Coordinates of C-alpha atoms in Angstrom, one line a residue:
M1 CA -20.5 60.9 -59.4
T2 CA -20.0 59.3 -55.9
G3 CA -21.4 55.8 -55.7
T4 CA -24.0 55.1 -53.0
G5 CA -23.1 51.4 -52.5
D6 CA -26.4 50.1 -54.2
E7 CA -25.7 51.2 -57.7
K8 CA -26.2 48.9 -60.6
H9 CA -23.6 47.8 -63.3
Y10 CA -24.0 46.3 -66.7
G11 CA -22.2 43.4 -68.0
H12 CA -21.7 42.6 -71.7
G13 CA -25.5 42.5 -72.3
P14 CA -28.2 45.0 -71.4
E15 CA -29.2 43.2 -68.1
E16 CA -28.3 44.8 -64.8
V17 CA -25.9 43.0 -62.5
D18 CA -25.0 43.8 -59.0
A19 CA -21.8 45.6 -58.4
P20 CA -18.9 43.2 -57.3
E21 CA -18.4 43.0 -53.7
R22 CA -15.2 44.8 -52.7
K23 CA -12.5 42.5 -51.5
K24 CA -9.7 43.1 -49.0
P25 CA -6.4 44.1 -50.6
W26 CA -3.9 41.3 -51.4
P27 CA -0.1 41.3 -52.1
E28 CA 0.6 41.9 -55.6
K29 CA 3.8 42.1 -57.6
Q30 CA 4.8 42.5 -61.2
K31 CA 7.6 40.4 -62.5
G32 CA 8.2 41.5 -66.0
P33 CA 5.1 40.5 -68.0
V34 CA 4.0 38.1 -65.1
L35 CA 1.6 39.2 -62.5
L36 CA 1.9 37.6 -59.1
R37 CA -0.7 37.8 -56.3
R38 CA -1.3 36.5 -52.7
D39 CA 1.0 33.5 -51.8
Q40 CA 2.7 33.7 -55.3
V41 CA 4.4 36.9 -54.2
G42 CA 8.0 36.2 -53.0
T43 CA 10.2 38.1 -50.7
S44 CA 13.2 38.6 -52.9
T45 CA 13.8 40.1 -56.4
T46 CA 15.8 38.6 -59.3
D47 CA 18.6 41.1 -59.0
Q48 CA 18.9 40.3 -55.4
R49 CA 19.2 36.6 -56.0
L50 CA 21.7 37.3 -58.9
L51 CA 24.0 39.5 -56.8
D52 CA 23.6 37.7 -53.5
T53 CA 26.3 34.9 -53.8
T54 CA 25.4 33.4 -50.5
G55 CA 21.7 33.0 -51.5
P56 CA 20.0 29.9 -52.7
T57 CA 20.7 28.9 -56.3
D58 CA 17.4 26.8 -56.9
W59 CA 16.3 29.6 -59.3
L60 CA 18.9 28.5 -61.7
H61 CA 17.0 25.2 -62.3
T62 CA 13.6 26.6 -63.0
D63 CA 11.8 26.5 -66.3
P64 CA 12.3 30.2 -67.3
W65 CA 16.1 29.8 -66.8
R66 CA 16.1 26.7 -68.9
V67 CA 14.4 28.7 -71.7
L68 CA 17.5 31.0 -71.7
R69 CA 19.8 28.1 -71.7
I70 CA 17.9 26.5 -74.6
T71 CA 18.1 29.8 -76.5
S72 CA 21.8 30.0 -75.9
E73 CA 22.2 26.5 -77.4
F74 CA 20.4 27.6 -80.6
V75 CA 22.5 30.7 -80.7
E76 CA 25.8 28.9 -80.3
G77 CA 24.8 26.2 -82.8
F78 CA 23.5 28.8 -85.4
G79 CA 26.8 30.8 -85.0
A80 CA 29.1 27.8 -85.3
L81 CA 27.4 26.3 -88.2
A82 CA 25.9 29.1 -90.3
E83 CA 28.9 29.3 -92.7
L84 CA 29.2 25.5 -93.4
P85 CA 29.6 24.5 -96.9
A86 CA 26.9 22.0 -98.4
S87 CA 26.9 19.3 -95.7
I88 CA 25.5 15.8 -95.3
S89 CA 24.5 14.4 -91.9
V90 CA 25.6 10.7 -91.4
F91 CA 24.0 8.7 -88.7
G92 CA 24.7 5.1 -87.4
S93 CA 25.3 3.1 -84.2
A94 CA 27.7 4.2 -81.6
R95 CA 28.3 0.4 -81.0
T96 CA 29.7 -0.4 -84.5
P97 CA 33.0 -2.2 -84.0
V98 CA 36.1 -0.6 -85.6
D99 CA 36.9 -3.8 -87.4
S100 CA 33.4 -4.4 -88.9
P101 CA 32.3 -4.0 -92.4
E102 CA 29.9 -1.4 -91.3
Y103 CA 32.6 0.7 -89.8
A104 CA 34.5 0.4 -93.1
A105 CA 31.5 1.5 -95.0
G106 CA 31.3 4.6 -92.8
V107 CA 34.9 5.5 -93.4
A108 CA 34.3 5.1 -97.2
I109 CA 31.2 7.2 -97.2
G110 CA 32.8 10.0 -95.1
R111 CA 35.8 10.0 -97.5
A112 CA 33.6 10.0 -100.6
L113 CA 31.4 12.8 -99.3
A114 CA 34.4 15.0 -98.4
E115 CA 36.0 14.3 -101.9
A116 CA 32.6 15.4 -103.6
G117 CA 32.9 18.7 -101.6
Y118 CA 30.5 18.0 -98.7
A119 CA 31.2 18.7 -95.0
V120 CA 30.2 15.6 -93.0
I121 CA 28.1 16.1 -89.9
T122 CA 27.8 13.2 -87.3
G123 CA 26.7 12.9 -83.8
G124 CA 30.3 13.1 -82.9
G125 CA 30.4 9.7 -81.0
P126 CA 32.2 6.5 -81.6
G127 CA 31.2 3.6 -83.9
A128 CA 29.6 4.5 -87.2
M129 CA 29.8 8.3 -86.4
E130 CA 33.6 8.1 -85.8
A131 CA 33.9 6.2 -89.1
A132 CA 32.3 8.8 -91.1
N133 CA 34.2 11.6 -89.3
R134 CA 37.4 9.7 -89.9
G135 CA 36.8 9.2 -93.5
A136 CA 36.1 13.0 -94.0
S137 CA 39.2 13.9 -92.0
D138 CA 41.4 11.5 -93.9
A139 CA 40.1 13.1 -97.2
G140 CA 40.9 16.6 -96.0
G141 CA 37.3 17.6 -95.7
L142 CA 35.4 19.4 -92.9
S143 CA 34.5 16.8 -90.2
V144 CA 31.8 18.1 -87.9
G145 CA 30.5 16.4 -84.6
L146 CA 27.4 17.5 -82.7
G147 CA 27.5 15.7 -79.3
I148 CA 25.0 15.3 -76.5
E149 CA 25.2 15.3 -72.8
L150 CA 24.3 11.7 -71.6
P151 CA 24.4 10.1 -68.2
F152 CA 27.4 8.0 -69.5
E153 CA 30.5 9.7 -70.8
Q154 CA 30.9 9.5 -74.5
G155 CA 32.7 12.6 -75.8
L156 CA 33.6 13.7 -79.3
N157 CA 35.7 11.3 -81.4
E158 CA 39.3 12.4 -82.2
F159 CA 38.4 13.0 -86.0
V160 CA 36.0 16.0 -85.4
D161 CA 37.4 19.2 -86.5
L162 CA 34.5 21.3 -85.5
G163 CA 32.5 20.0 -82.5
L164 CA 29.6 21.2 -80.4
N165 CA 28.0 19.6 -77.3
F166 CA 24.3 20.1 -76.6
R167 CA 22.2 19.6 -73.6
Y168 CA 19.0 19.2 -75.3
F169 CA 18.2 16.6 -78.0
F170 CA 15.7 18.8 -79.9
V171 CA 18.3 21.6 -80.3
R172 CA 20.8 19.1 -81.7
K173 CA 18.2 17.6 -84.0
T174 CA 17.5 21.1 -85.3
M175 CA 21.2 21.5 -86.3
F176 CA 21.3 18.1 -88.0
V177 CA 18.5 19.1 -90.4
K178 CA 19.0 22.9 -90.7
Y179 CA 22.7 22.6 -91.9
A180 CA 22.4 19.4 -93.9
Q181 CA 21.5 18.7 -97.6
G182 CA 20.5 15.2 -96.7
F183 CA 20.9 12.2 -94.5
V184 CA 22.9 9.1 -95.0
V185 CA 21.9 6.3 -92.4
L186 CA 24.1 3.4 -91.7
P187 CA 22.8 0.5 -89.5
G188 CA 22.0 1.8 -86.1
G189 CA 19.8 1.6 -83.0
L190 CA 17.1 3.6 -81.4
G191 CA 18.8 7.0 -81.8
T192 CA 19.5 6.3 -85.4
L193 CA 15.9 5.3 -85.9
D194 CA 14.7 8.4 -84.1
E195 CA 16.7 10.7 -86.5
L196 CA 15.5 8.6 -89.5
F197 CA 11.9 8.9 -88.9
E198 CA 12.0 12.5 -87.9
A199 CA 13.7 13.3 -91.1
L200 CA 11.1 11.2 -93.0
T201 CA 8.3 13.1 -91.2
L202 CA 9.8 16.4 -92.1
V203 CA 10.0 15.6 -95.7
Q204 CA 6.4 13.9 -95.8
T205 CA 5.0 17.1 -94.2
R206 CA 7.1 19.3 -96.6
K207 CA 8.8 21.1 -93.6
V208 CA 11.8 20.5 -95.7
T209 CA 11.9 20.2 -99.4
R210 CA 14.0 17.9 -101.7
F211 CA 15.9 16.4 -98.8
P212 CA 17.2 12.9 -99.8
V213 CA 17.3 10.3 -97.1
V214 CA 19.6 7.4 -98.0
L215 CA 19.7 4.0 -96.0
F216 CA 23.0 2.2 -96.6
G217 CA 22.7 -1.6 -96.3
S218 CA 19.8 -3.4 -97.7
A219 CA 20.4 -6.6 -95.6
Y220 CA 20.0 -4.3 -92.4
W221 CA 17.2 -2.1 -93.6
G222 CA 15.2 -4.7 -95.6
G223 CA 13.2 -5.9 -92.6
L224 CA 12.1 -2.4 -91.7
V225 CA 11.2 -1.6 -95.3
D226 CA 9.1 -4.8 -95.5
W227 CA 7.2 -3.7 -92.3
L228 CA 6.5 -0.3 -93.7
K229 CA 5.2 -1.8 -96.8
N230 CA 3.3 -4.9 -95.6
T231 CA 2.0 -3.5 -92.2
L232 CA 2.0 0.3 -92.0
I233 CA 1.0 1.1 -95.6
A234 CA -1.2 -2.2 -96.0
E235 CA -3.2 -1.1 -93.0
G236 CA -3.6 2.4 -94.3
K237 CA -1.5 4.2 -91.7
A238 CA 0.6 5.7 -94.5
S239 CA 0.6 6.3 -98.2
P240 CA 2.4 4.1 -100.7
Q241 CA 4.0 7.2 -101.9
D242 CA 5.7 7.5 -98.6
L243 CA 8.1 4.7 -99.7
E244 CA 9.5 7.2 -102.1
L245 CA 10.8 9.4 -99.2
F246 CA 13.9 7.3 -99.0
H247 CA 16.4 5.2 -100.9
V248 CA 18.1 2.0 -99.9
V249 CA 21.5 1.3 -101.4
D250 CA 24.5 -0.8 -101.0
E251 CA 27.2 1.1 -102.9
V252 CA 28.9 4.2 -102.0
E253 CA 28.6 5.4 -105.7
D254 CA 24.7 5.2 -105.3
V255 CA 24.9 7.5 -102.3
L256 CA 26.7 10.2 -104.2
K257 CA 24.4 9.8 -107.1
I258 CA 21.2 10.4 -105.2
L259 CA 22.7 13.2 -103.4
A260 CA 24.0 14.9 -106.5
E261 CA 20.5 14.9 -107.9
T262 CA 19.1 17.2 -105.2
R263 CA 22.3 19.2 -104.3
R264 CA 21.9 22.8 -103.8
P265 CA 23.9 25.7 -102.4
N266 CA 23.4 26.0 -98.6
G267 CA 20.4 28.0 -97.7
T268 CA 18.6 27.6 -101.0
Q269 CA 16.0 25.3 -102.4
V270 CA 15.6 23.7 -105.9

């Protein structure tokens, strides 16, 4: 039936509503699942920008392109690490001096882990990370380094056998957890604390199960543990049971004992 211009339309209820006033046509463009109208409609296509080598490259830095780059980092990481044997991620300060007791402890831990059949995963940098990679390499184990793009050059240390460099911290963090059976945390700074508390949060919320977190060096970590107990838990910000999410040790043998209690084949749970 042809409309007369004064016809009535019904909304979601029974009441009559006036027909919407017809608007003037506007530019419209479909870009995959995205609908663009009015001044959002561009004058070029994605294919055109891809094939036109003389055109602007700003589109490479837009958020949709970053999503693809993030995806590619996950794909590369999963592909490179999927067949790792049982592994332990070891964290610690990049500023740990080579001649320090903490560096020696890192070497001893890396060596012991390799001798126990673990691959050793670190951030691939210097200091405590290098120490753990060095110990694993010296023992003939698999030494893995997951580096990160930073404003200052750091690079992967020479003791890394399998190395990946990431642009995004959150992709790198996923690899540390996904392919590890547990964390060993040497004295470290903000980055080390970031990894530590992320691991504790994942265990607390049961995003990962039976995931041991071992803090090595009671003299260094004692103050943090006291604060957690006497401030965080005392003020009701956490449960007393949360202190059971981690272990504080001073001997390499104790590290191996704790890890052995929860060891499982890669990809399975106990």
